Coordinates of C-alpha atoms in Angstrom, one line a residue:
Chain D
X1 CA 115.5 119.6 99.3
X2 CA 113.1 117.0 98.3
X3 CA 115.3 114.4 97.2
X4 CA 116.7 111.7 98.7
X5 CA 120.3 111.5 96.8
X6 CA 121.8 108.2 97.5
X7 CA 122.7 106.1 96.5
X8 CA 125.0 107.9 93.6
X9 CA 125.3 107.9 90.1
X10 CA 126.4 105.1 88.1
X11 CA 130.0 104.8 88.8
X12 CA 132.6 102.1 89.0
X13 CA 132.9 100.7 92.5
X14 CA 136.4 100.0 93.6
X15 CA 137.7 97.1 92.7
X16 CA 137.6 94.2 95.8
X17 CA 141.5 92.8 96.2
X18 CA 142.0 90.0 94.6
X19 CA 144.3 88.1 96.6
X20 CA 143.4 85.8 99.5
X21 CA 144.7 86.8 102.9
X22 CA 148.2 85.7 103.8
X23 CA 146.6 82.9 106.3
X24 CA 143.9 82.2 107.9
X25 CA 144.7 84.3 111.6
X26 CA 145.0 87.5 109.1
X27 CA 141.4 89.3 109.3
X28 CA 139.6 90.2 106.1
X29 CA 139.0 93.5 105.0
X30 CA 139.2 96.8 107.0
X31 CA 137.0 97.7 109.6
X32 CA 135.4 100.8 109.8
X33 CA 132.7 101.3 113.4
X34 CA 129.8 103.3 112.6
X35 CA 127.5 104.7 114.6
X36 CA 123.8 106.8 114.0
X37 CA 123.1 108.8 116.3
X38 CA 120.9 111.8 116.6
X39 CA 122.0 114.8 115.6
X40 CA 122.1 118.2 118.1
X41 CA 123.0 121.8 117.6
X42 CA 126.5 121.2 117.7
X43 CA 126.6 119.4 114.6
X44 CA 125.1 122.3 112.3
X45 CA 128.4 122.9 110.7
X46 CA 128.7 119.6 109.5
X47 CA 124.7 119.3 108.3
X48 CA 125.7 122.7 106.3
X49 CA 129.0 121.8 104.8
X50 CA 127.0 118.0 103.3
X51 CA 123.8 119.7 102.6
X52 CA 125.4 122.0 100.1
X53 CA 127.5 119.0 99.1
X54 CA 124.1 117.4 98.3
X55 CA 122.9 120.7 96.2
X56 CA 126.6 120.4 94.2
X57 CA 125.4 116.6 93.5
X58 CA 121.8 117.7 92.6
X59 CA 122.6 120.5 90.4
X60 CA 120.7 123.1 92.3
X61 CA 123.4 124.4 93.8
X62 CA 122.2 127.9 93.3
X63 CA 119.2 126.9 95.0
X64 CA 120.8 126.1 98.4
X65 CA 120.3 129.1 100.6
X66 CA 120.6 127.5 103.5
X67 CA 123.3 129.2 106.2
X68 CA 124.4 127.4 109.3
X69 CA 122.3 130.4 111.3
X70 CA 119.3 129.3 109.7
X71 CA 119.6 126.1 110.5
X72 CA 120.6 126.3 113.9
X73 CA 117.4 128.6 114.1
X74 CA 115.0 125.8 112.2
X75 CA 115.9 122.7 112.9
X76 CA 116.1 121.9 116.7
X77 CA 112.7 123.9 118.0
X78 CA 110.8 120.4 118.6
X79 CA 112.2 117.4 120.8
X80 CA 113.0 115.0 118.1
X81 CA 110.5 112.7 115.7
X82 CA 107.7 115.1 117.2
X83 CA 109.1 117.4 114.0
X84 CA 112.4 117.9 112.0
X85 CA 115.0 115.1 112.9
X86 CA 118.4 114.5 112.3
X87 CA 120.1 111.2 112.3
X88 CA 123.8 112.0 111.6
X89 CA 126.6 108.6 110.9
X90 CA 129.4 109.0 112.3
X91 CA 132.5 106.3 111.6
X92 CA 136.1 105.6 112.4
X93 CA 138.5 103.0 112.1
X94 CA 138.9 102.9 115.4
X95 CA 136.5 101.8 118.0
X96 CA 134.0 104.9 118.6
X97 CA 134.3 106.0 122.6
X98 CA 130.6 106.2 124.2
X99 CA 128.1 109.1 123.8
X100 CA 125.4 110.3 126.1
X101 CA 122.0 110.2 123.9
X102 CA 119.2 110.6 126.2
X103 CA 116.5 110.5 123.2
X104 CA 117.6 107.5 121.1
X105 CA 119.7 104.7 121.6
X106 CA 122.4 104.7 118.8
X107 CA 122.8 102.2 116.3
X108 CA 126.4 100.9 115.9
X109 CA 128.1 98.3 113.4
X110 CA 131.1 97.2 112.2
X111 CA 131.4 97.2 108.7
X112 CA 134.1 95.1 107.3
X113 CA 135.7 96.8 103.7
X114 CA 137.9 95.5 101.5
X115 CA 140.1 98.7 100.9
X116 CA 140.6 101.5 103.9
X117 CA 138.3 105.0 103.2
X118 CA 140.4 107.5 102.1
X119 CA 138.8 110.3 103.3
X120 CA 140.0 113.6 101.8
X121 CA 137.9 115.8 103.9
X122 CA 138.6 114.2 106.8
X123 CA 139.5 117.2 108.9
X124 CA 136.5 119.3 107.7
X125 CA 134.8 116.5 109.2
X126 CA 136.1 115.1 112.2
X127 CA 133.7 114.8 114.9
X128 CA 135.0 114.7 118.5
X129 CA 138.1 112.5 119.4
X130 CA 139.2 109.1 117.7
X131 CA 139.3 109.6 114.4
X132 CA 135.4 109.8 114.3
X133 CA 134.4 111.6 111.4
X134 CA 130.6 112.4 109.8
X135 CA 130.0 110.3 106.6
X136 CA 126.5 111.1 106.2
X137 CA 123.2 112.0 107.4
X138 CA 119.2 111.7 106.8
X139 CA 116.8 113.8 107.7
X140 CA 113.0 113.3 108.1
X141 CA 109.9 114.5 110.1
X142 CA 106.4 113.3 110.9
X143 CA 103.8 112.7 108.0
X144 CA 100.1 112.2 108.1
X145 CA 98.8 109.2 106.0
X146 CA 95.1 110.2 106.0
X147 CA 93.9 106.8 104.9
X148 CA 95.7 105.3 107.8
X149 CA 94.8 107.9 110.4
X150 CA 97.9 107.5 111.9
X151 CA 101.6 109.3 111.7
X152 CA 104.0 108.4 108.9
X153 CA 108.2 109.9 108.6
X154 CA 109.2 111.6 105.6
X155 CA 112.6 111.3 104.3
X156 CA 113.7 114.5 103.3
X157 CA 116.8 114.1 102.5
X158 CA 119.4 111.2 102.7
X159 CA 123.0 111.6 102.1
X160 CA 126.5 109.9 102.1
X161 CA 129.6 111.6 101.4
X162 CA 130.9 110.5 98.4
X163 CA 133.9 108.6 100.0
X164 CA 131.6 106.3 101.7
X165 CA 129.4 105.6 98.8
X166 CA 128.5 102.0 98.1
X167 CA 129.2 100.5 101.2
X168 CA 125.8 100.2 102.5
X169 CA 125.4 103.3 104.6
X170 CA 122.5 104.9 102.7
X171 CA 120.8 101.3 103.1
X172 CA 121.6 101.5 106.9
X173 CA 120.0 105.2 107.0
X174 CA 117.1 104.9 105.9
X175 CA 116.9 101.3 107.6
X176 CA 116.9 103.4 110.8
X177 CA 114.2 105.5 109.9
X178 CA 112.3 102.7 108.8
X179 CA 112.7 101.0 112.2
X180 CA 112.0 104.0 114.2
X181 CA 109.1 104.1 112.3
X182 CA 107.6 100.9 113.5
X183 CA 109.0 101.3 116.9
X184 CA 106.7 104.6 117.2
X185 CA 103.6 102.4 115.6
X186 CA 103.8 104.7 112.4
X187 CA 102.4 103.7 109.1
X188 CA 105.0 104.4 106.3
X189 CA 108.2 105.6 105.7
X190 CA 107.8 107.9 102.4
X191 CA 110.3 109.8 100.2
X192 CA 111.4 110.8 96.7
X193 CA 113.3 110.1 93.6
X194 CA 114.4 111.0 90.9
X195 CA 113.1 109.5 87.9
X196 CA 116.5 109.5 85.7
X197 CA 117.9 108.2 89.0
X198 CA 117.5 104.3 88.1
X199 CA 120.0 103.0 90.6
X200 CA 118.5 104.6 93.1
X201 CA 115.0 103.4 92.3
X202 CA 116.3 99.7 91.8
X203 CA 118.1 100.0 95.5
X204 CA 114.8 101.4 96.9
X205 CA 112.6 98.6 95.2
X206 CA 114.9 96.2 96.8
X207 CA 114.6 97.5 100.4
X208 CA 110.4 97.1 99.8
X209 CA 109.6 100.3 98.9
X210 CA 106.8 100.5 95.8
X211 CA 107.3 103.5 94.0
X212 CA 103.9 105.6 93.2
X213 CA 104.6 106.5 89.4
X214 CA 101.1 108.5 88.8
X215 CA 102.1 111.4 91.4
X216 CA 103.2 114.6 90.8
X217 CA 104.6 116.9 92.9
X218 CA 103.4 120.3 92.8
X219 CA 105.4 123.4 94.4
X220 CA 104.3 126.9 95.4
X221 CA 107.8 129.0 96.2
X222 CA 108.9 132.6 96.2
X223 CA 107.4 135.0 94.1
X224 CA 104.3 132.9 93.7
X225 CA 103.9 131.6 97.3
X226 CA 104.4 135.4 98.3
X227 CA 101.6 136.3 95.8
X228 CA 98.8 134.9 98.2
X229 CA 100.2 137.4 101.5
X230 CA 97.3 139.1 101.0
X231 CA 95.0 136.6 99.2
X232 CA 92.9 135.7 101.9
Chain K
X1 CA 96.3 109.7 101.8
X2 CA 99.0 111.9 99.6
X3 CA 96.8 113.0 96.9
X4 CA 94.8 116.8 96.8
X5 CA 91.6 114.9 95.4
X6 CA 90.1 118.6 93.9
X7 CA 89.2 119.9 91.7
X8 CA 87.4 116.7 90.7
X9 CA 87.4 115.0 87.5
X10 CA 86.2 116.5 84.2
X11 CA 82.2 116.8 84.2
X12 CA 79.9 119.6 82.8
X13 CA 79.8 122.5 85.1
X14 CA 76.5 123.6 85.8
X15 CA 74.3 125.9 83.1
X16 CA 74.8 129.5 84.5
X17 CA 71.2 131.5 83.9
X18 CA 70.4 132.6 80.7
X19 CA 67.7 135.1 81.8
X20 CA 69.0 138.4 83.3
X21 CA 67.4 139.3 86.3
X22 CA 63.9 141.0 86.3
X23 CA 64.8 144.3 87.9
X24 CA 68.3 146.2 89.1
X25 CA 67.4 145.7 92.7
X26 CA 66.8 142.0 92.2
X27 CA 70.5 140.6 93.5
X28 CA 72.4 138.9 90.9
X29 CA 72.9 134.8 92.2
X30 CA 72.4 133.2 95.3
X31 CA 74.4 134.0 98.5
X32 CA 76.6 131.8 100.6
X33 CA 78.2 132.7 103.2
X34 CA 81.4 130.6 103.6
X35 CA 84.1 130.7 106.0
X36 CA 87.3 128.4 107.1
X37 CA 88.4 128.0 110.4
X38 CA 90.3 125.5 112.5
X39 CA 89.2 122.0 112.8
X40 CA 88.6 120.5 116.7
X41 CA 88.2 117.7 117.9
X42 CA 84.6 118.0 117.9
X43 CA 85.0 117.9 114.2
X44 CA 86.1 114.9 113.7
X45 CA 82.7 113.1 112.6
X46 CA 83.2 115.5 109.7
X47 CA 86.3 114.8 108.6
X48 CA 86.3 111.1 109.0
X49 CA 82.9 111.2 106.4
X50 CA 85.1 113.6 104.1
X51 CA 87.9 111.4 104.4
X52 CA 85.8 108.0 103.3
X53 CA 84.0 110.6 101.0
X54 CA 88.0 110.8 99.3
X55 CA 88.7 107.6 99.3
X56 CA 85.8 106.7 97.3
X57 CA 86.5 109.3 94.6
X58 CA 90.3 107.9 94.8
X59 CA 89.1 104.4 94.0
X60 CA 91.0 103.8 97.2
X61 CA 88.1 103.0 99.7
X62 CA 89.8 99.6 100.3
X63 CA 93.2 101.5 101.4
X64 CA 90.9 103.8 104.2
X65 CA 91.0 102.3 107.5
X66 CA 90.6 105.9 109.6
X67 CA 88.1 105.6 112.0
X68 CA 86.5 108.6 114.2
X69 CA 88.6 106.9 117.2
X70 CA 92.0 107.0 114.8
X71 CA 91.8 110.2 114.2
X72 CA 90.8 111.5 117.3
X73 CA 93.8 110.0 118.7
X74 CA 96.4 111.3 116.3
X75 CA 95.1 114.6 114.5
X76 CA 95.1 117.1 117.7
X77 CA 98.3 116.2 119.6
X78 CA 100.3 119.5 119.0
X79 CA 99.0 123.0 118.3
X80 CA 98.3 124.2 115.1
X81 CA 100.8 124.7 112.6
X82 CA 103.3 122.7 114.9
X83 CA 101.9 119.6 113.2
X84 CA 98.8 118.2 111.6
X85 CA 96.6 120.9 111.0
X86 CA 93.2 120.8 109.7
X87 CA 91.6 123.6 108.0
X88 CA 87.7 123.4 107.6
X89 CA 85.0 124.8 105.0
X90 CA 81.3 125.6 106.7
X91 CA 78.8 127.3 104.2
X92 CA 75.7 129.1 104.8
X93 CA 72.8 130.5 102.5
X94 CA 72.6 132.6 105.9
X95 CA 75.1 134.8 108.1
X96 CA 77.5 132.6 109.8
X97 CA 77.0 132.9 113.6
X98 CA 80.4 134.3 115.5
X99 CA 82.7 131.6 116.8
X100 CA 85.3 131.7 119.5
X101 CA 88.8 130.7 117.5
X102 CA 91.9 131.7 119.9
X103 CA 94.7 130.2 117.2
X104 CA 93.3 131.7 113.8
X105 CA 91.4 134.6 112.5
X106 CA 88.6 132.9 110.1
X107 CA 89.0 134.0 106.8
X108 CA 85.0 134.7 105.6
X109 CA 83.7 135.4 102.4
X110 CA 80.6 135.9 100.7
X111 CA 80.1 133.8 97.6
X112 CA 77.2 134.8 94.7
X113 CA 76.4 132.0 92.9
X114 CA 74.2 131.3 89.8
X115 CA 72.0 128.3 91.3
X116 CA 71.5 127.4 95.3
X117 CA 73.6 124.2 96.3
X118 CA 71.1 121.5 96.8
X119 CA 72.9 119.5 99.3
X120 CA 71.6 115.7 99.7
X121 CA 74.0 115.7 102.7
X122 CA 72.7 118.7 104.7
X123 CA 71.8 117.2 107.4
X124 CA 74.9 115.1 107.6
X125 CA 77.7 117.7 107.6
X126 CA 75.2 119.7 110.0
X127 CA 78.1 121.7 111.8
X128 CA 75.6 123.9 114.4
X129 CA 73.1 126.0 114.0
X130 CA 71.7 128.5 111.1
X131 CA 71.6 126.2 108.3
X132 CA 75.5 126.1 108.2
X133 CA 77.4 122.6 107.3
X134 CA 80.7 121.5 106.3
X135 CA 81.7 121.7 102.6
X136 CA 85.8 120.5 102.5
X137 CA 88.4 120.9 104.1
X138 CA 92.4 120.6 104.1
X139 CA 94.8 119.0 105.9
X140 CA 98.6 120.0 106.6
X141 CA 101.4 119.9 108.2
X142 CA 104.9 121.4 108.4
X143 CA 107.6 119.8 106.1
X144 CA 110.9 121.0 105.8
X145 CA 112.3 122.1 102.6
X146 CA 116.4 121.9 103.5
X147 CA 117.8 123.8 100.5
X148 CA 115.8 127.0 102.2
X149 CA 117.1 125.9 105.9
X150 CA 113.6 126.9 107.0
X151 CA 110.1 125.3 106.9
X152 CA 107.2 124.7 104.6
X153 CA 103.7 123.5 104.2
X154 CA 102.6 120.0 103.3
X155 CA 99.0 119.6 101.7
X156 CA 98.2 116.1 102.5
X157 CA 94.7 116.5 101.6
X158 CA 92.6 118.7 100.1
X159 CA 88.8 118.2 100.0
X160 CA 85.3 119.7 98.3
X161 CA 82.0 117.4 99.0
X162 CA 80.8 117.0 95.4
X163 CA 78.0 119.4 95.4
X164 CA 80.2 122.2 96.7
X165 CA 82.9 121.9 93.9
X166 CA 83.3 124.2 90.8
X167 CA 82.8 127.1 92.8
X168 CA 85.7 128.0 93.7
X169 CA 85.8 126.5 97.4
X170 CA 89.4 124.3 96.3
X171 CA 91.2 127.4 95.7
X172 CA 89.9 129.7 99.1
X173 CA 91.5 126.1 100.9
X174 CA 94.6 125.7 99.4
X175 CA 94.8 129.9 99.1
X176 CA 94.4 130.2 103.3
X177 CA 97.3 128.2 103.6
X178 CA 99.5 129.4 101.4
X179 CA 98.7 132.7 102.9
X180 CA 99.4 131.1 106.2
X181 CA 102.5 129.9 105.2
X182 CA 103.5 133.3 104.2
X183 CA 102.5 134.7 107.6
X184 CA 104.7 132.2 109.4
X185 CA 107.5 133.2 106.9
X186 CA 107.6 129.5 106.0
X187 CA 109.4 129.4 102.5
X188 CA 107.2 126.5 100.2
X189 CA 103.4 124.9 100.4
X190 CA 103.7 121.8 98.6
X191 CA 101.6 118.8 97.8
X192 CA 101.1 116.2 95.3
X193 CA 98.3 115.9 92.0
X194 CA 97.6 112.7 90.0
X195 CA 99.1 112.6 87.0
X196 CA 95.7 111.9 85.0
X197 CA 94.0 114.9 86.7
X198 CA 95.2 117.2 83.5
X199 CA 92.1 119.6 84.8
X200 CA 94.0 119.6 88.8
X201 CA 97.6 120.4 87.0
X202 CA 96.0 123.0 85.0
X203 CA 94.4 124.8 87.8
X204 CA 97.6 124.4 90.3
X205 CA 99.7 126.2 87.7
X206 CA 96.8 128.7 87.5
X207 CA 97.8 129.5 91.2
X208 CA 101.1 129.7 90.4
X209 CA 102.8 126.0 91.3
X210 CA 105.6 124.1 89.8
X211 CA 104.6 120.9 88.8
X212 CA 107.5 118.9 89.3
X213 CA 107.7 116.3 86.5
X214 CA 111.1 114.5 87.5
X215 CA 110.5 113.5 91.1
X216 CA 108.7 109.8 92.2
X217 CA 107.6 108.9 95.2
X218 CA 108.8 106.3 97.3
X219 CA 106.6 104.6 100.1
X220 CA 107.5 101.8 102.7
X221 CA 104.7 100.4 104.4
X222 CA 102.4 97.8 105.5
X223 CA 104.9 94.5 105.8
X224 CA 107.4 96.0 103.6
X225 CA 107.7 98.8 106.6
X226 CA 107.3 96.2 109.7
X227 CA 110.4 94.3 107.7
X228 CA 112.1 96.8 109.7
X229 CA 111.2 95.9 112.8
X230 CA 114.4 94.5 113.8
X231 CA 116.5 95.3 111.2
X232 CA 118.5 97.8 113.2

């Protein structure tokens, strides 16, 4: 799917506490470790399970066809950033224990909330030991910016489950792409919106993006992409 | 650069003949022979001239920076269809000489048209012998539409040199790799129109496409993009 979803819809963000802490030893706010790291076969259950999460978000449920077998099939062929790449966020309350990742050095912080996540899929989602669990994911691939005559990444999709909305984690995303993308020497970062989708556009104007109001996109798909089997 | 620049802006189509032809042996119209095959690296004179050649008719010359050496360097890293893929156009008022092509059956076809093509750029777009040169071309690459949890086509590009266009030549591009797509079993060939071109919409929906009215793109790049640098 073409869009990227986050951030979400206008809705209230929970309120911060208002008392002070009890002194000044006492540490404010909750922390939650996070972690992006790329994504293998193994975590294909997971994609599947927030990919059709983002198709409930979009609407377009009914046009999610996508099966953890074809995934598994499509998405892992090419070593990664040469073609379709996964970056998947992991957090826990608890400090994460090490990975291997042989391809990409992961990117960890330490977010300090003001309430603790309650998670209510937290077991769907649970990833290894630890209390690690996957709050999100973004998935790009190599673009070609004729103008520039060198590789861009496209954003295909960028999503955070919805109990870890508005705490920065679709801004630390698509930060990651953005860096990889200047770590490789790559010219943009491109994606898309949705036009009703002002918060989203506001949030994307904010990280630098410019959005190119005078495209359109245009689609050839089933019925009519099958038409030209025998066109040529 | 993201936009398909044909079929070109709004301007009188050629007069076709008033006069019928003198006999029924006389042919009707003027021969060309035409036939797309895959770019090489030995093409890339060619496309570099299209690519200026788009930027011009883009108003976006100041935006082109590709150079022969740019695009040597980044177009022909993978194998075709893996990754950026270039489709070219050669014409002929003659037979087009056989050509070695290991990766992709050239799709040829005979065109009649009304008038010969006076090209002012023959000798240019030369591309071997027999009178033949290079009319357009189209560039793509795989994208990855999620929701079908297998791949697409990306039109990046897609070029006619002026005197070539209203004959037809867009559509045999953008045809060849939709019906490439279909062979791969790839599930979507997308690509993006201007949203002044009302003659481009009207002819994409004539082949079928969606023109997707909701989405905007988003682009990072230039400082905005090396902001990123170290922001992870």
């Amino acid at each position: 799917m073409a869009a990227a979803a986050p951030p979400p819809p206008p809705t209230p963000a929970p309120e911060a506490p208002t008392g002070l802490p009890d002194s000044e030893s006492t540490p404010v706010g909750y922390p939650l470790f996070s972690r992006i790291r790329l994504a293998t076969p193994n975590d294909v259950p997971h994609i599947h399970k927030m990919i059709h999460q983002m198709a409930v978000f979009e609407r377009l449920a009914d046009h999610c066809v996508a099966t953890e077998s074809s995934l598994s099939a499509t998405l892992f062929n090419h070593p990664p950033f040469q073609s379709f790449t996964v970056f998947l966020l992991e957090v826990s309350p608890n400090p994460l224990p090490n990975i291997a990742s042989p391809n990409f050095i992961p990117i960890e912080r330490i977010m300090q909330l003001d309430l603790p996540v309650i998670d209510p899929e937290a077991e769907i989602f649970k990833s290894g030991s630890n209390d690690v669990v996957v709050a999100g994911f973004v998935l790009f691939f190599p673009n070609y910016p004729t103008f520039l005559a060198k590789p861009g990444l496209y954003v295909e999709d960028l999503f955070v489950r919805e109990c870890y909305r508005r705490k920065g984690m679709g801004k630390i995303l698509l930060s990651a792409v953005a860096a990889q993308a200047v770590k490789m020497g790559y010219g943009r970062v491109e994606w898309v919106v949705l036009d009703w989708n002002v918060n989203a556009i506001k949030f994307y104007e904010e990280m630098g993006a410019k959005i190119l109001t005078e495209r359109r996109n245009c689609r050839l798909t089933g019925e009519a992409l099958e038409a030209y089997r025998d066109a040529i």
